[in-house]
Tab-separated table of C-alpha atoms in Angstrom:
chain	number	residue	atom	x	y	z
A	1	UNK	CA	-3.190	-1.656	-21.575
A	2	UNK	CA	-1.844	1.564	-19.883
A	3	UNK	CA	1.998	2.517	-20.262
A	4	UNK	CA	2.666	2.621	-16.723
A	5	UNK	CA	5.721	4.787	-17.377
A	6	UNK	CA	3.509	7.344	-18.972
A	7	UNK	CA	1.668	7.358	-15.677
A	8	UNK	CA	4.367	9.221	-13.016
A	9	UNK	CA	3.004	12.773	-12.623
A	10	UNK	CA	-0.060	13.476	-9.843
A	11	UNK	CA	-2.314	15.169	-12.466
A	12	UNK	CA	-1.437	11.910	-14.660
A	13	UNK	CA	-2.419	9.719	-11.550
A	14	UNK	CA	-5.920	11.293	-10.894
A	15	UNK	CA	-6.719	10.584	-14.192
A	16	UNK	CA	-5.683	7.483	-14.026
A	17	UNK	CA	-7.961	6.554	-11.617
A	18	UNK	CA	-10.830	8.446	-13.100
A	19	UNK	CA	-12.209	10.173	-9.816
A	20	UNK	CA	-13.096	7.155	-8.437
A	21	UNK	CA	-16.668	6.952	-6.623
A	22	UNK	CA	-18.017	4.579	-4.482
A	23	UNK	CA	-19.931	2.049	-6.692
A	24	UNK	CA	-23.667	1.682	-6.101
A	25	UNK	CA	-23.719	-1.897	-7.222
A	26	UNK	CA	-21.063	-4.007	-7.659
A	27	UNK	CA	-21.779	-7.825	-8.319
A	28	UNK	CA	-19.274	-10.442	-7.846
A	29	UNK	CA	-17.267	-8.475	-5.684
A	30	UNK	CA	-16.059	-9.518	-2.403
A	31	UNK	CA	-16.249	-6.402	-0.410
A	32	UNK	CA	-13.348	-6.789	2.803
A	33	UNK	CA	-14.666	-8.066	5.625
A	34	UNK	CA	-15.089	-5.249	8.353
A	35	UNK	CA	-12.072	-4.427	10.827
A	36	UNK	CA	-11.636	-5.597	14.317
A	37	UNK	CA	-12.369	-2.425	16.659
A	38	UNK	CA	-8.842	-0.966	17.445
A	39	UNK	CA	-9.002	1.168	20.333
A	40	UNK	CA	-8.009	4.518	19.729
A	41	UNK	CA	-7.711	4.336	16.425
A	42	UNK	CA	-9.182	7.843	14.805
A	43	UNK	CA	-9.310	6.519	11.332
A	44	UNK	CA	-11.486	8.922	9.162
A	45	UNK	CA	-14.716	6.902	7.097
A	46	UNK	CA	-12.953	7.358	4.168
A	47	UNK	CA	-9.906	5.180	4.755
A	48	UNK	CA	-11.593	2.747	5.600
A	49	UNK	CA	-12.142	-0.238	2.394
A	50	UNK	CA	-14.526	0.642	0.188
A	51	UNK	CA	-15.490	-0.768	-3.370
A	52	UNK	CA	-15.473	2.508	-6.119
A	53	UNK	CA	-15.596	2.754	-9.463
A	54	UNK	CA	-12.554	3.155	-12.017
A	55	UNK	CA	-11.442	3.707	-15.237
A	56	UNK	CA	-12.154	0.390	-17.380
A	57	UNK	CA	-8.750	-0.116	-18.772
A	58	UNK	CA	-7.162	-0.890	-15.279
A	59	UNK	CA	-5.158	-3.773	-15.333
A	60	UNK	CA	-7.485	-6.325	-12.990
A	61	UNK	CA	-5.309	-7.571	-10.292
A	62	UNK	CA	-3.201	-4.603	-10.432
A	63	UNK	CA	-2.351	-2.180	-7.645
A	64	UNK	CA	-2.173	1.779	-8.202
A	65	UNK	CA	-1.315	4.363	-5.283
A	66	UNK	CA	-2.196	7.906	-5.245
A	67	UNK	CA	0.512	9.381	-2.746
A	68	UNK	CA	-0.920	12.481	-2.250
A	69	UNK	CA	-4.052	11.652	-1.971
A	70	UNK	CA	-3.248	8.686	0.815
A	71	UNK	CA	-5.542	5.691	-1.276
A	72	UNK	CA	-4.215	2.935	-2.525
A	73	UNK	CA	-6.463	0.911	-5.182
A	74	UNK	CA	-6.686	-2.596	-5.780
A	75	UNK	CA	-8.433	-3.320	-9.222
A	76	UNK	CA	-10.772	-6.187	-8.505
A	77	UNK	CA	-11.901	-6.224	-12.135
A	78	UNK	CA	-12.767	-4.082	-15.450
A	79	UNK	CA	-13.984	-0.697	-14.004
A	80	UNK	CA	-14.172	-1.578	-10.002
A	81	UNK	CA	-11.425	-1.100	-7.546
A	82	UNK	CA	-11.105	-1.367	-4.094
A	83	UNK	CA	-10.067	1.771	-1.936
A	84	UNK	CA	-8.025	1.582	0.941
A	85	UNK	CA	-6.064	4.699	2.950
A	86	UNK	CA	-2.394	4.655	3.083
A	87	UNK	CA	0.178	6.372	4.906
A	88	UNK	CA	3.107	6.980	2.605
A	89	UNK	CA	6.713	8.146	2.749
A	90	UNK	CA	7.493	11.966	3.503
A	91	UNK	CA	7.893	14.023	0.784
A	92	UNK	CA	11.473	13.338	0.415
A	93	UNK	CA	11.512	9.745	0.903
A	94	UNK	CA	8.015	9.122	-1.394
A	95	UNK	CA	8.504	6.471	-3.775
A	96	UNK	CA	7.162	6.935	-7.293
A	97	UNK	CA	7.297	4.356	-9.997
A	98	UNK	CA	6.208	1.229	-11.536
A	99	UNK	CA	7.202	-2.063	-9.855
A	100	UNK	CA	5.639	-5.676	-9.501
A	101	UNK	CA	4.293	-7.685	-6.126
A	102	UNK	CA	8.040	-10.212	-5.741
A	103	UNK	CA	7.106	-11.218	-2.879
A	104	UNK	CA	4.675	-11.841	-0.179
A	105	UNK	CA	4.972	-12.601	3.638
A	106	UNK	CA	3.017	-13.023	6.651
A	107	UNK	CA	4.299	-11.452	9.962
A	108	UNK	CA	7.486	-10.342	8.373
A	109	UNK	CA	11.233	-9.937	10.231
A	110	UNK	CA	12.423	-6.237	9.662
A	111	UNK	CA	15.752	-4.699	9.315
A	112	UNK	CA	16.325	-0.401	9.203
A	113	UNK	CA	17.717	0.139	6.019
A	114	UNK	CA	21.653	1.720	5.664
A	115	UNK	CA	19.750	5.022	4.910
A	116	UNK	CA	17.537	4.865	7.971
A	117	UNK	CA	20.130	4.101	10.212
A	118	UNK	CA	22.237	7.436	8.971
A	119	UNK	CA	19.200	9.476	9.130
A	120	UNK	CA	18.266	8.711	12.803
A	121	UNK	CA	20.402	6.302	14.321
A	122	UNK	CA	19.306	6.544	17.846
A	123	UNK	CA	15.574	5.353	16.714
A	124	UNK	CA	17.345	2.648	13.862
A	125	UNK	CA	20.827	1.425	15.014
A	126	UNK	CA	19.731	-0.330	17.917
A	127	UNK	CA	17.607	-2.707	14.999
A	128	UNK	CA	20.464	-2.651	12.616
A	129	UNK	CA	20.681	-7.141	13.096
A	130	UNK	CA	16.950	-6.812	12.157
A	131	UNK	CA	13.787	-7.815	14.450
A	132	UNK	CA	11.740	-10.767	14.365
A	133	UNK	CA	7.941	-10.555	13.192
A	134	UNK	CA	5.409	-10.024	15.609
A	135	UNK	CA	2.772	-7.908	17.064
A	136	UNK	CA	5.310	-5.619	17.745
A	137	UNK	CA	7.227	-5.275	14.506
A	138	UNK	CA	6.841	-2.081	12.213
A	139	UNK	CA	5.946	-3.816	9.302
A	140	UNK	CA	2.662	-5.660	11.424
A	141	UNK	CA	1.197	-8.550	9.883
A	142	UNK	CA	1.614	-8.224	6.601
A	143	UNK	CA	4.431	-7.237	3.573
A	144	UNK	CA	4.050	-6.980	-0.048
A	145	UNK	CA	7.484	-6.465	-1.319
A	146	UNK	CA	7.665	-4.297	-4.219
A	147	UNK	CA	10.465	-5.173	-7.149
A	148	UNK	CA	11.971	-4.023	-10.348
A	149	UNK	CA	13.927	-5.861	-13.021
A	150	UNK	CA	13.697	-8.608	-10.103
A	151	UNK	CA	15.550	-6.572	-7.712
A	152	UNK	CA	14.022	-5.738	-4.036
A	153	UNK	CA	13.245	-2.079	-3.884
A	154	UNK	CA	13.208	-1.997	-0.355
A	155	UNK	CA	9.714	-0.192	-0.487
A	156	UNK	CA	6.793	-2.692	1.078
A	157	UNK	CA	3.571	-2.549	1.458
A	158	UNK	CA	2.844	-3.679	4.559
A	159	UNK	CA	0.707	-3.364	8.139
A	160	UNK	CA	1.716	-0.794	11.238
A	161	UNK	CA	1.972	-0.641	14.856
A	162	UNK	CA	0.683	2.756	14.236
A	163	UNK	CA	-2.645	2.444	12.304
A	164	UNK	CA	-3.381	6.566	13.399
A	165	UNK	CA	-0.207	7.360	10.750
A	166	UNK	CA	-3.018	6.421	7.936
A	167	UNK	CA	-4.063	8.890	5.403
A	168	UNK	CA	-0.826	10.913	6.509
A	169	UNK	CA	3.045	11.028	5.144
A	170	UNK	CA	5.087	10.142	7.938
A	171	UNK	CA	6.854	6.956	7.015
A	172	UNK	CA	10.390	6.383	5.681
A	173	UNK	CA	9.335	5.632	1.882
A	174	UNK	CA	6.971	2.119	2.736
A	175	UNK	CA	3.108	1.746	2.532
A	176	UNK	CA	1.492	1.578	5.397
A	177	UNK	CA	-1.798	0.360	5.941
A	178	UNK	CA	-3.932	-0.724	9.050
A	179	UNK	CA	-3.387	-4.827	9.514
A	180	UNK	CA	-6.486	-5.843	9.048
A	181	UNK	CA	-6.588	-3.821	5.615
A	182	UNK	CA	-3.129	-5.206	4.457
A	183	UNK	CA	-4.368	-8.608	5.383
A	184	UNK	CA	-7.279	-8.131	3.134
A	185	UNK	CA	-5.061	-7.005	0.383
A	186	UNK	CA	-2.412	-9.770	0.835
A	187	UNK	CA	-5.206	-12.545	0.651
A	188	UNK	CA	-6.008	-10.644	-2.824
A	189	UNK	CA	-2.955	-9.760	-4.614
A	190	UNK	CA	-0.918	-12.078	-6.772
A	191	UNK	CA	2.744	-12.743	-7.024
A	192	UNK	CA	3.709	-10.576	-10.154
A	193	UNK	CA	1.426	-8.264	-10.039
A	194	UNK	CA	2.128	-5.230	-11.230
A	195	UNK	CA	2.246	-1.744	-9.101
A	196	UNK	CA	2.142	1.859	-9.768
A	197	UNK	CA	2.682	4.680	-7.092
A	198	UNK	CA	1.985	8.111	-8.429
């Protein structure tokens, strides 16, 4: 089992994952099922889902990010993982740490932060009572909320209105990931499970 508070530098994180590769055979592996065709999205090849392989001491069921690198891996079992590209928080508003999957919803309400709001209230004060979940929410169709100690971080990770932001860091601290990718993810993660970002 890996310390996960060893784990908080980028050097540490590359490691971590072991230079992952795509895997040339991977039994017993669901692969995600392709994405619906989103028009104009200019989503490079690689951030698209793809089974690689990992390190074998991975905690299966366990999600690791690699900010900088815009991947976030889902560790299907011992020594396979499945890829998918991120957008992440800028580099002030990154979040980097260990926390656990408390809780899961499908087409989630959202509400700007206190933080967001001060930083650019005439984009966030208007949604300071929140807004509903739907097609046209910022969180999308999907939200993984990340914990620690069994308090809300406020960090998700969740779909977008704005799947071209992946593989970029443009958001204000959250995950972002294309909806059909976060959907995949959702229907795979567990309550509990545990989460690095590097």
């Amino acid at each position: 089992m890996i310390d996960r508070r060893s784990l908080m530098t980028s050097a540490a994180a590359v490691a971590v994952m072991g230079f992952a590769r795509p895997a040339l055979a991977v039994p017993a592996v669901e692969p995600p099922p392709p994405s619906a065709p989103i028009p104009g999205l200019t989503l490079a090849p690689e951030l698209y889902p793809t089974i690689v392989t990992v390190r074998r001491d991975l905690e299966p069921g366990s999600i690791h990010v690699l900010s900088q690198r815009h991947y976030l891996y889902y560790i299907v079992r011992k020594g396979v993982a499945i890829r998918y590209g991120v957008a992440v928080g800028k580099a002030e508003l990154v979040f980097r740490g260990a926390a656990d999957v408390g809780k899961k919803v499908e087409w989630p309400s959202w509400k700007p932060t206190p933080e967001m709001i001060a930083r650019n209230p005439a984009a966030y004060a208007k949604y300071a009572d929140g807004m509903p979940g739907g097609p046209k929410n910022p969180l999308g169709a999907r939200a993984i909320y990340l914990y620690q100690d069994g308090h809300d971080t406020a960090i998700r990770i969740h779909g977008t209105v704005e799947p071209n932001s992946i593989g970029r860091s443009v958001s204000n601290g959250c995950l972002r990931m294309v909806n059909d990718h976060v959907i995949d993810l959702y229907n795979r993660v567990e309550l509990g499970a545990p989460v690095m970002v590097y």
